PDB file of C-alpha atoms and ligand atoms in Angstrom:
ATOM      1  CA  UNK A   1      24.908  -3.483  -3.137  1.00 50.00           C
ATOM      2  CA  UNK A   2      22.228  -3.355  -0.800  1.00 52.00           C
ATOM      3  CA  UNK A   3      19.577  -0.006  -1.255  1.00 59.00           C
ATOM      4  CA  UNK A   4      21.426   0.825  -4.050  1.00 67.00           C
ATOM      5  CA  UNK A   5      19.219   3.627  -5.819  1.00 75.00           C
ATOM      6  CA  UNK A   6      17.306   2.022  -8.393  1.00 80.00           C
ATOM      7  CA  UNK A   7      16.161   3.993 -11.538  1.00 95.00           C
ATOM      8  CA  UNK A   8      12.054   3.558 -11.233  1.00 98.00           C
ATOM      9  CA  UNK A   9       9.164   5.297 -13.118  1.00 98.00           C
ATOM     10  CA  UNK A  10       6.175   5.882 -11.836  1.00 98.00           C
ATOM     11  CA  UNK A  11       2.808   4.935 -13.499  1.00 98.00           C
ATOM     12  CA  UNK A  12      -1.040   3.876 -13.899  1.00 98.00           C
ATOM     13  CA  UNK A  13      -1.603   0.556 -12.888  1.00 98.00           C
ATOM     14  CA  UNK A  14      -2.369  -1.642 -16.306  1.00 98.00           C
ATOM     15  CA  UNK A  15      -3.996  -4.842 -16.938  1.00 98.00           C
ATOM     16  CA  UNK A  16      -0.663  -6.671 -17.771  1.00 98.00           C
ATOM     17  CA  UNK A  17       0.434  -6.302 -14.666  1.00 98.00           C
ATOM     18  CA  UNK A  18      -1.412  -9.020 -13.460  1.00 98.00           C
ATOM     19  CA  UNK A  19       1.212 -11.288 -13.619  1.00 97.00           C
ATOM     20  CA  UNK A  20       3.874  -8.919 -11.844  1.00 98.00           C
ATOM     21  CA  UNK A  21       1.079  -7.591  -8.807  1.00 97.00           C
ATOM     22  CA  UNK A  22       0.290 -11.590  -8.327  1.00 96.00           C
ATOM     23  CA  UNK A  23       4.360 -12.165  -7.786  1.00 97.00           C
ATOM     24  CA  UNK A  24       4.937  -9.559  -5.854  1.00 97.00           C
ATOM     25  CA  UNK A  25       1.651 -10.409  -3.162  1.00 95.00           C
ATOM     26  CA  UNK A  26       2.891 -13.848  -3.003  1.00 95.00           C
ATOM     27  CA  UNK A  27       5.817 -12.306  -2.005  1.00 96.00           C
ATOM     28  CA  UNK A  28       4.395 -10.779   0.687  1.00 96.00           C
ATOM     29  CA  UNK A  29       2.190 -13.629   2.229  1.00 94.00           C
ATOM     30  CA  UNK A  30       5.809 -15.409   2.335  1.00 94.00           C
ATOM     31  CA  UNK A  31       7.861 -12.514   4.231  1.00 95.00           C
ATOM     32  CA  UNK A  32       4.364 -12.698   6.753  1.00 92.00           C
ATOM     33  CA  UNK A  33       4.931 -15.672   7.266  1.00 90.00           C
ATOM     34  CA  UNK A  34       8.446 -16.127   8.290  1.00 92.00           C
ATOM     35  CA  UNK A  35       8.338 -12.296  10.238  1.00 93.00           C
ATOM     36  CA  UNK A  36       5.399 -12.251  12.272  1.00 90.00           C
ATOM     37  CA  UNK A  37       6.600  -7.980  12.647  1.00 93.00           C
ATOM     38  CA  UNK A  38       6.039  -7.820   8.880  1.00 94.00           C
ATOM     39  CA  UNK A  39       4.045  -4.844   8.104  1.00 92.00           C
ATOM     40  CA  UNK A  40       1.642  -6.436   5.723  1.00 92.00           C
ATOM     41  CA  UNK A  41      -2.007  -7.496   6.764  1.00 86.00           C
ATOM     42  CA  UNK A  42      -1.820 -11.022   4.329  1.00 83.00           C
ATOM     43  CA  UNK A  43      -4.339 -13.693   4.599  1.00 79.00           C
ATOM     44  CA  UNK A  44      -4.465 -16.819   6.964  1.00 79.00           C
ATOM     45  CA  UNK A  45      -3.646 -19.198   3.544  1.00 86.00           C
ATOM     46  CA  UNK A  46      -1.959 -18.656   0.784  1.00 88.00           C
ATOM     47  CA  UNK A  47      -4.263 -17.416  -1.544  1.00 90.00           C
ATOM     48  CA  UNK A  48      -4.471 -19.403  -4.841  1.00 93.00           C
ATOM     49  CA  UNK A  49      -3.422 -18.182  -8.275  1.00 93.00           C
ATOM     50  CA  UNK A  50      -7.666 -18.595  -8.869  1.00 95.00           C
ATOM     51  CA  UNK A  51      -8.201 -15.994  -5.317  1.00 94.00           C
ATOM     52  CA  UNK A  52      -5.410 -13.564  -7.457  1.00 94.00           C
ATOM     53  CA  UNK A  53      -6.975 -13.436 -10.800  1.00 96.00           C
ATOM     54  CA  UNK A  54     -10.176 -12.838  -9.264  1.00 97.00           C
ATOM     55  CA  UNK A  55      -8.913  -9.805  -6.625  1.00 95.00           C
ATOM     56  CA  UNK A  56      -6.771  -8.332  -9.564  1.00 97.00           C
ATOM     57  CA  UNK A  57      -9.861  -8.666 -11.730  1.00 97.00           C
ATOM     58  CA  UNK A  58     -11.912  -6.774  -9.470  1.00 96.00           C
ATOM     59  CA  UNK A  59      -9.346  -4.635  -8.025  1.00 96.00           C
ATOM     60  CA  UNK A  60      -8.424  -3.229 -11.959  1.00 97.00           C
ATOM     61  CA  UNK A  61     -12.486  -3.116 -12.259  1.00 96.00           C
ATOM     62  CA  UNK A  62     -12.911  -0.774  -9.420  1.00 94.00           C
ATOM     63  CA  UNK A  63      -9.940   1.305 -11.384  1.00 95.00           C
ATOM     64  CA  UNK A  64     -12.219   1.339 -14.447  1.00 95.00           C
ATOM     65  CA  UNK A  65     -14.948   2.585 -12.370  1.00 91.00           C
ATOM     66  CA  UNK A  66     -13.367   5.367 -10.992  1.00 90.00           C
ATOM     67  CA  UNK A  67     -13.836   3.800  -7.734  1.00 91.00           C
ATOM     68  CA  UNK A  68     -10.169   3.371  -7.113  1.00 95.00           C
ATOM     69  CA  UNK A  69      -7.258   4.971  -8.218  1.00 97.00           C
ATOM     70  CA  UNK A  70      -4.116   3.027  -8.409  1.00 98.00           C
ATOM     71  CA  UNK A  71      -0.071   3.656  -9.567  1.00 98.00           C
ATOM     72  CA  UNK A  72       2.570   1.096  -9.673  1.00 98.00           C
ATOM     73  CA  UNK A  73       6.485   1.690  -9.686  1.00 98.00           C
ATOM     74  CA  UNK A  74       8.705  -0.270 -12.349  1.00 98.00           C
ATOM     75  CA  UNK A  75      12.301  -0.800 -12.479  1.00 98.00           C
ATOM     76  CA  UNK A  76      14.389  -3.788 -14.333  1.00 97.00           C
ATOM     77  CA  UNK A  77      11.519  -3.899 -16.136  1.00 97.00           C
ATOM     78  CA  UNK A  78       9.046  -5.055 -13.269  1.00 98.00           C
ATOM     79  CA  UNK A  79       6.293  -3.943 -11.415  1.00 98.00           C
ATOM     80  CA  UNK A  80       8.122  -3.529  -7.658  1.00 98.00           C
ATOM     81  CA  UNK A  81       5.484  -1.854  -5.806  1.00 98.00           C
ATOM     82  CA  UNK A  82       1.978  -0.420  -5.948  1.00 98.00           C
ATOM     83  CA  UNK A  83       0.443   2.147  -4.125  1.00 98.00           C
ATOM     84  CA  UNK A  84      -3.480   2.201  -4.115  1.00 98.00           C
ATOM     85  CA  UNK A  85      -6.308   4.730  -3.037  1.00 97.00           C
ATOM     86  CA  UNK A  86     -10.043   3.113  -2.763  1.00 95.00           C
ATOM     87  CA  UNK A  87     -13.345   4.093  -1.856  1.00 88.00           C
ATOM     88  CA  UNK A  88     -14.598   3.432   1.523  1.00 74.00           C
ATOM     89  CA  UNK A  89     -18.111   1.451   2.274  1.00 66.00           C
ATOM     90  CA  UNK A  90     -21.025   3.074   3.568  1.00 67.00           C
ATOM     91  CA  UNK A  91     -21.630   5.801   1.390  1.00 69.00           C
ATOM     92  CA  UNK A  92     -18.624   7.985   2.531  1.00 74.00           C
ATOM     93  CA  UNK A  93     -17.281   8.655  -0.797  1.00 84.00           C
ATOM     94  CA  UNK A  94     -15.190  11.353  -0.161  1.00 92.00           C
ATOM     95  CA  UNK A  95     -12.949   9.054   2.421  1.00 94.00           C
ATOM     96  CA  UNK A  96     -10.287   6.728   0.580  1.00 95.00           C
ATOM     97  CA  UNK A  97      -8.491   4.263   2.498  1.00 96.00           C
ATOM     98  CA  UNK A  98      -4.450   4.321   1.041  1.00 98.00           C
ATOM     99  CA  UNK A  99      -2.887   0.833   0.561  1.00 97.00           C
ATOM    100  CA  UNK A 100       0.704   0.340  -0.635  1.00 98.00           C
ATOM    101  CA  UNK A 101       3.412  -2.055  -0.613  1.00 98.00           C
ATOM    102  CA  UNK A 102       7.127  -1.941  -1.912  1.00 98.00           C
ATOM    103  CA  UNK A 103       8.796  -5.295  -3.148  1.00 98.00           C
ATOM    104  CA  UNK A 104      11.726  -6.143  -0.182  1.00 97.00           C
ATOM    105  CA  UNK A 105      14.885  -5.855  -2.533  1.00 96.00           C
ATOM    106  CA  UNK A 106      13.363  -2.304  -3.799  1.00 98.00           C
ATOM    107  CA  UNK A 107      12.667  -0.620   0.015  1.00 98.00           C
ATOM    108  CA  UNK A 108      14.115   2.698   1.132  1.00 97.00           C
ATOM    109  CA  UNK A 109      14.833   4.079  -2.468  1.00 97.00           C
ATOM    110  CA  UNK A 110      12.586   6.624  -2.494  1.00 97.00           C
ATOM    111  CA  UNK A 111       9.533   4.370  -4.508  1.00 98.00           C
ATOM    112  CA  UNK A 112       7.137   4.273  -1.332  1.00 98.00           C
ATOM    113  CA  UNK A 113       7.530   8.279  -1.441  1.00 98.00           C
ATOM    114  CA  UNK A 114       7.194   8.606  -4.758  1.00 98.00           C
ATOM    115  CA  UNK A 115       4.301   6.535  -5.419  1.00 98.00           C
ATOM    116  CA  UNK A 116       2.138   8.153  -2.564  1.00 98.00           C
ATOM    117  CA  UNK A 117       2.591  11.592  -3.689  1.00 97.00           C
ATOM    118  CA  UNK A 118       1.395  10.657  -7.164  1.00 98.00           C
ATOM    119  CA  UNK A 119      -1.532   8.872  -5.318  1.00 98.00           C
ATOM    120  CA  UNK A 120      -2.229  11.756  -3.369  1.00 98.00           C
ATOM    121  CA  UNK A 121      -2.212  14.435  -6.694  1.00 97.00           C
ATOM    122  CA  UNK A 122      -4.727  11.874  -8.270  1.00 96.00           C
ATOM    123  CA  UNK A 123      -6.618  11.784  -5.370  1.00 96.00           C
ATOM    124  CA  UNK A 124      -7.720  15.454  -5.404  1.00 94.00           C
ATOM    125  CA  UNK A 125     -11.160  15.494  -7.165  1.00 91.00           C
ATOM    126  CA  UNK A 126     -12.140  12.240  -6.021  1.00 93.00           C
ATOM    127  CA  UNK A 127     -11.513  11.522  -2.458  1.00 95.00           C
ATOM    128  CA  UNK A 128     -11.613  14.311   0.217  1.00 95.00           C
ATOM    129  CA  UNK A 129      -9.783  12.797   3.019  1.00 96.00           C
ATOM    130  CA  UNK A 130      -7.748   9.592   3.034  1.00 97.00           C
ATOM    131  CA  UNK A 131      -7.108   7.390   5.634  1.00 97.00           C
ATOM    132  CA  UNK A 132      -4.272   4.454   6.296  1.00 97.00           C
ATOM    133  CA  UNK A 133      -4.122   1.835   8.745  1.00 97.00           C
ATOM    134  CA  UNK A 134      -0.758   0.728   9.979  1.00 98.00           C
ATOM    135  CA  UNK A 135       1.237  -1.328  12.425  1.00 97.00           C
ATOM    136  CA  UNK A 136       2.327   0.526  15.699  1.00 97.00           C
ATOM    137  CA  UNK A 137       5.902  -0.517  15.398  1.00 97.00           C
ATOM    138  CA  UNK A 138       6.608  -0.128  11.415  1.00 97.00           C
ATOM    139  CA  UNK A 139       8.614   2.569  11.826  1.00 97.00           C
ATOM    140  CA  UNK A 140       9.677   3.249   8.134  1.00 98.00           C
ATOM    141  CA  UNK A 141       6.008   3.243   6.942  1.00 98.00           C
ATOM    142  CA  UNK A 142       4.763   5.802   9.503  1.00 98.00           C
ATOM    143  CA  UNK A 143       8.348   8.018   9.086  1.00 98.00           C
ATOM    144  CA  UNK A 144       7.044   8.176   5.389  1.00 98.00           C
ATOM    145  CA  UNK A 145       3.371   8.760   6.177  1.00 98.00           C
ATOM    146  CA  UNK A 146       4.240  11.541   8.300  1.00 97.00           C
ATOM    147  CA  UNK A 147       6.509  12.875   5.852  1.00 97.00           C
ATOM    148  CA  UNK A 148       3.859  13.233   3.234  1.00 96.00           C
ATOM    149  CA  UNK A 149       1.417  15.413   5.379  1.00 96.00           C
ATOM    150  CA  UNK A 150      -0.733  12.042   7.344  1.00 97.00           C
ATOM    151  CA  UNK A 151      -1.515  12.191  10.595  1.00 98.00           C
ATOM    152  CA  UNK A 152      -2.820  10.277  13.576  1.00 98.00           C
ATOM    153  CA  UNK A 153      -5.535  10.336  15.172  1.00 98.00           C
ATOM    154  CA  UNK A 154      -6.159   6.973  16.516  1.00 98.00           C
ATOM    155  CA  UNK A 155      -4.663   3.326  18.038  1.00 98.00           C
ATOM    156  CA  UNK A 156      -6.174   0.376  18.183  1.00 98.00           C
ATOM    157  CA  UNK A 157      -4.728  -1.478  21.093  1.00 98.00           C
ATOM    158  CA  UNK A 158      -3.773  -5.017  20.134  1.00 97.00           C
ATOM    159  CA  UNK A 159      -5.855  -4.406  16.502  1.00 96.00           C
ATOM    160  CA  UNK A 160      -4.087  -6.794  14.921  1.00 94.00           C
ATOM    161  CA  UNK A 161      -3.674 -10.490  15.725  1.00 92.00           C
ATOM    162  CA  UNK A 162      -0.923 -12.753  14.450  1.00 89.00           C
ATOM    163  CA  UNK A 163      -0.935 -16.218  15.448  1.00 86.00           C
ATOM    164  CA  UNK A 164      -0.540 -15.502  19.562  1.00 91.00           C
ATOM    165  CA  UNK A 165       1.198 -12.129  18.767  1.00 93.00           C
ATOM    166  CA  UNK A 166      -1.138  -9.464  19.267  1.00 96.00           C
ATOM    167  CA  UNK A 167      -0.202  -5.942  17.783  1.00 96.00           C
ATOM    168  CA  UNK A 168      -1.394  -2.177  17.944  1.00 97.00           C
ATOM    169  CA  UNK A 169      -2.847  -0.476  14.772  1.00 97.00           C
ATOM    170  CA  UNK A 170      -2.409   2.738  14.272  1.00 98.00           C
ATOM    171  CA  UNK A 171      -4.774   4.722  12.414  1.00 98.00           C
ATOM    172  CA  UNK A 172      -3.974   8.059   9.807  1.00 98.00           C
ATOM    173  CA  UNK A 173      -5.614  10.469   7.876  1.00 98.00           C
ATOM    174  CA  UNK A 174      -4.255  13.498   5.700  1.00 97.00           C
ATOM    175  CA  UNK A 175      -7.536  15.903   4.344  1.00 97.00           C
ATOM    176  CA  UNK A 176      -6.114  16.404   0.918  1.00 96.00           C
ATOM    177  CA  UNK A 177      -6.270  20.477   0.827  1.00 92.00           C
ATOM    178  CA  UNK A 178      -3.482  20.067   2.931  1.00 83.00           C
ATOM    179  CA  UNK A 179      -1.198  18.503   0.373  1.00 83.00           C
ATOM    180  CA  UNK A 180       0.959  20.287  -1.524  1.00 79.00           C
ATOM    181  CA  UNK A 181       2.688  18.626  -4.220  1.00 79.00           C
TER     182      UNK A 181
HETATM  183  C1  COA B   1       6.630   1.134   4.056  1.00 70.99           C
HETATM  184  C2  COA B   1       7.016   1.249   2.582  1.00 70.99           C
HETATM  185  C3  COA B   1       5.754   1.330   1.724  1.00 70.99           C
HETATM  186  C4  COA B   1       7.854   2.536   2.378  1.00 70.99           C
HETATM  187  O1  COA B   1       8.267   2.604   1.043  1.00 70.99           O
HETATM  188  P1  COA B   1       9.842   2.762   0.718  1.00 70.99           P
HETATM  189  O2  COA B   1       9.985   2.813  -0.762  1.00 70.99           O
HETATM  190  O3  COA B   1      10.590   1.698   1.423  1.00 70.99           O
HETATM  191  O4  COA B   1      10.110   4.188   1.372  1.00 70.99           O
HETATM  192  P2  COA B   1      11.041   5.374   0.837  1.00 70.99           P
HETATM  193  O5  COA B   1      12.303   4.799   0.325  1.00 70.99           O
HETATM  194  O6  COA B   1      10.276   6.253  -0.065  1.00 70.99           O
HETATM  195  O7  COA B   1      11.295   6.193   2.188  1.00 70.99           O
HETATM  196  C5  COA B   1      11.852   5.542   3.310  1.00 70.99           C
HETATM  197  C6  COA B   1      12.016   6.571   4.411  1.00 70.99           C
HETATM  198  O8  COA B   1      11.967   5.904   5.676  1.00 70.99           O
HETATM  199  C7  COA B   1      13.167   6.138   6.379  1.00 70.99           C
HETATM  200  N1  COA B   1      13.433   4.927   7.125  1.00 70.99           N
HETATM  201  C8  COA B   1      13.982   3.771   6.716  1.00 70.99           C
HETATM  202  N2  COA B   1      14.011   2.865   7.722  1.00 70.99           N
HETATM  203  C9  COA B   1      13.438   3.479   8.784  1.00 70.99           C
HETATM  204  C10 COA B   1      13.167   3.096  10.124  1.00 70.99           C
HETATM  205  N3  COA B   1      13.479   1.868  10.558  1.00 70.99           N
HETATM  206  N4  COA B   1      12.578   3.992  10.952  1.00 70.99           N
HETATM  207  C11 COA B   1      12.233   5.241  10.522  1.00 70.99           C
HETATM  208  N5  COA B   1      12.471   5.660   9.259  1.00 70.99           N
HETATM  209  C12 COA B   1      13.063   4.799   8.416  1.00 70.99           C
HETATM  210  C13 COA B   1      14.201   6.470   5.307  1.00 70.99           C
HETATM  211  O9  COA B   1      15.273   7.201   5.844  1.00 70.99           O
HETATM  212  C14 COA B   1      13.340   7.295   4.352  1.00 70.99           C
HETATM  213  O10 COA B   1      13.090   8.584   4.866  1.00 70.99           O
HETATM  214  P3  COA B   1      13.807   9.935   4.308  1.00 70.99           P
HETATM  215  O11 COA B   1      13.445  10.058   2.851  1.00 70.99           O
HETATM  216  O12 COA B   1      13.241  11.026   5.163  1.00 70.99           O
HETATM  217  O13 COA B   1      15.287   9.702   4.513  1.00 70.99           O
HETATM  218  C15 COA B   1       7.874   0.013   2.146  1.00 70.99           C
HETATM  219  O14 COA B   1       9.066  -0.007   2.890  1.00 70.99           O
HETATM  220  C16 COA B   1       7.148  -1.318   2.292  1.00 70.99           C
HETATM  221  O15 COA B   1       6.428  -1.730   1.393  1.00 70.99           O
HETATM  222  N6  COA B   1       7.369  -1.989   3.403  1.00 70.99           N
HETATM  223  C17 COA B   1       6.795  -3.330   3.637  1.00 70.99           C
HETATM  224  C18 COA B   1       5.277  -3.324   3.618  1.00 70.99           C
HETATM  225  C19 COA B   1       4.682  -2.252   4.497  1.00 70.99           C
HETATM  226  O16 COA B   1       5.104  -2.052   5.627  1.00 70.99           O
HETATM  227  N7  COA B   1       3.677  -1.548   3.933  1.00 70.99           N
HETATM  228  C20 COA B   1       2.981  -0.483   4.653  1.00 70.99           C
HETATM  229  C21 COA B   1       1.713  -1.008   5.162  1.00 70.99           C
HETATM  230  S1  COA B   1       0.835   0.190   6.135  1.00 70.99           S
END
């Protein structure tokens, strides 16, 4: 049955994931590519399995670091979505930029929720203030934004450029005293 609730835990990201994170972004570059409204920022080309290994490598680095923190939801025994929280450039440590993406089959069960309010607790103590960007028109992934405590205060008309389809990016923030978990 279609958005079914799934039983899903919540948890660190891990370095056997690899193989599940790399799945599930291919994923994404393919739904891109056939729905040019798809709310995922993917690259031009495919990235190779070489361009994953070397992201996931870095991006589970920058976890070691404490430069990033980073949760991933499992159910039948997969990784179905992550939800990350990074440091931004230029010295402004105490501003994370929130990244997260649900695998299609496992949307609108409660995982995207989930996953950023775990990111958010984690957050506290590290990041100050995080900020999101997100397509204009993905309604779902701004209803949920809002619903954790983000809030706009920015567009950037036609920010984001797909093929000849131009689109509006919408920019969030939520200072983290305000969340209450
Ligand atoms: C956006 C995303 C992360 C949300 O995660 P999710 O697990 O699907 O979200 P949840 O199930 O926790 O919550 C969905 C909420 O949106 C609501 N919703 C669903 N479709 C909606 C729509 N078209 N418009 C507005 N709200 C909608 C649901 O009712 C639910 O809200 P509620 O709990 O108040 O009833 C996920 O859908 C996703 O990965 N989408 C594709 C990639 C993407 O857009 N990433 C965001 C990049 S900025």
């Amino acid at each position: 049955m279609p958005n079914a609730k799934k039983r899903f835990i919540v948890r660190q990201l891990k370095w056997e994931d690899f193989p599940d994170m790399a799945s599930n972004f291919f994923g994404y570059f393919e739904e891109a590519k056939k729905d040019p409204y798809f709310g995922l920022t993917t690259f031009a080309k495919r990235p190779t399995m070489q361009d994953e290994v070397g992201w996931f490598a870095d991006f589970y680095k920058s976890v070691l670091d404490g430069k990033r923190v980073a949760f991933v939801a499992v159910a039948d025994g997969k990784v179905v979505g992550s939800c990350e929280a990074r440091s931004m450039l230029r010295g402004q440590t105490h501003v994370g930029e929130l990244g997260i993406a649900i695998k299609k089959e496992y949307r609108s069960m409660g995982i995207g929720q989930a996953l950023i309010k775990e990111v958010l607790k984690r957050s506290r103590g590290k990041f100050e203030i995080l900020t999101l960007k997100v397509f204009g028109h993905n309604a779902r992934a701004k209803h949920v934004y809002q619903k954790m405590g983000f809030m706009q205060y920015g567009t950037l008309k036609k920010g984001i450029k797909r093929g000849k389809l131009y689109f509006d990016e919408d920019e969030m923030y939520i200072n983290l005293k305000r969340f209450k978990d």
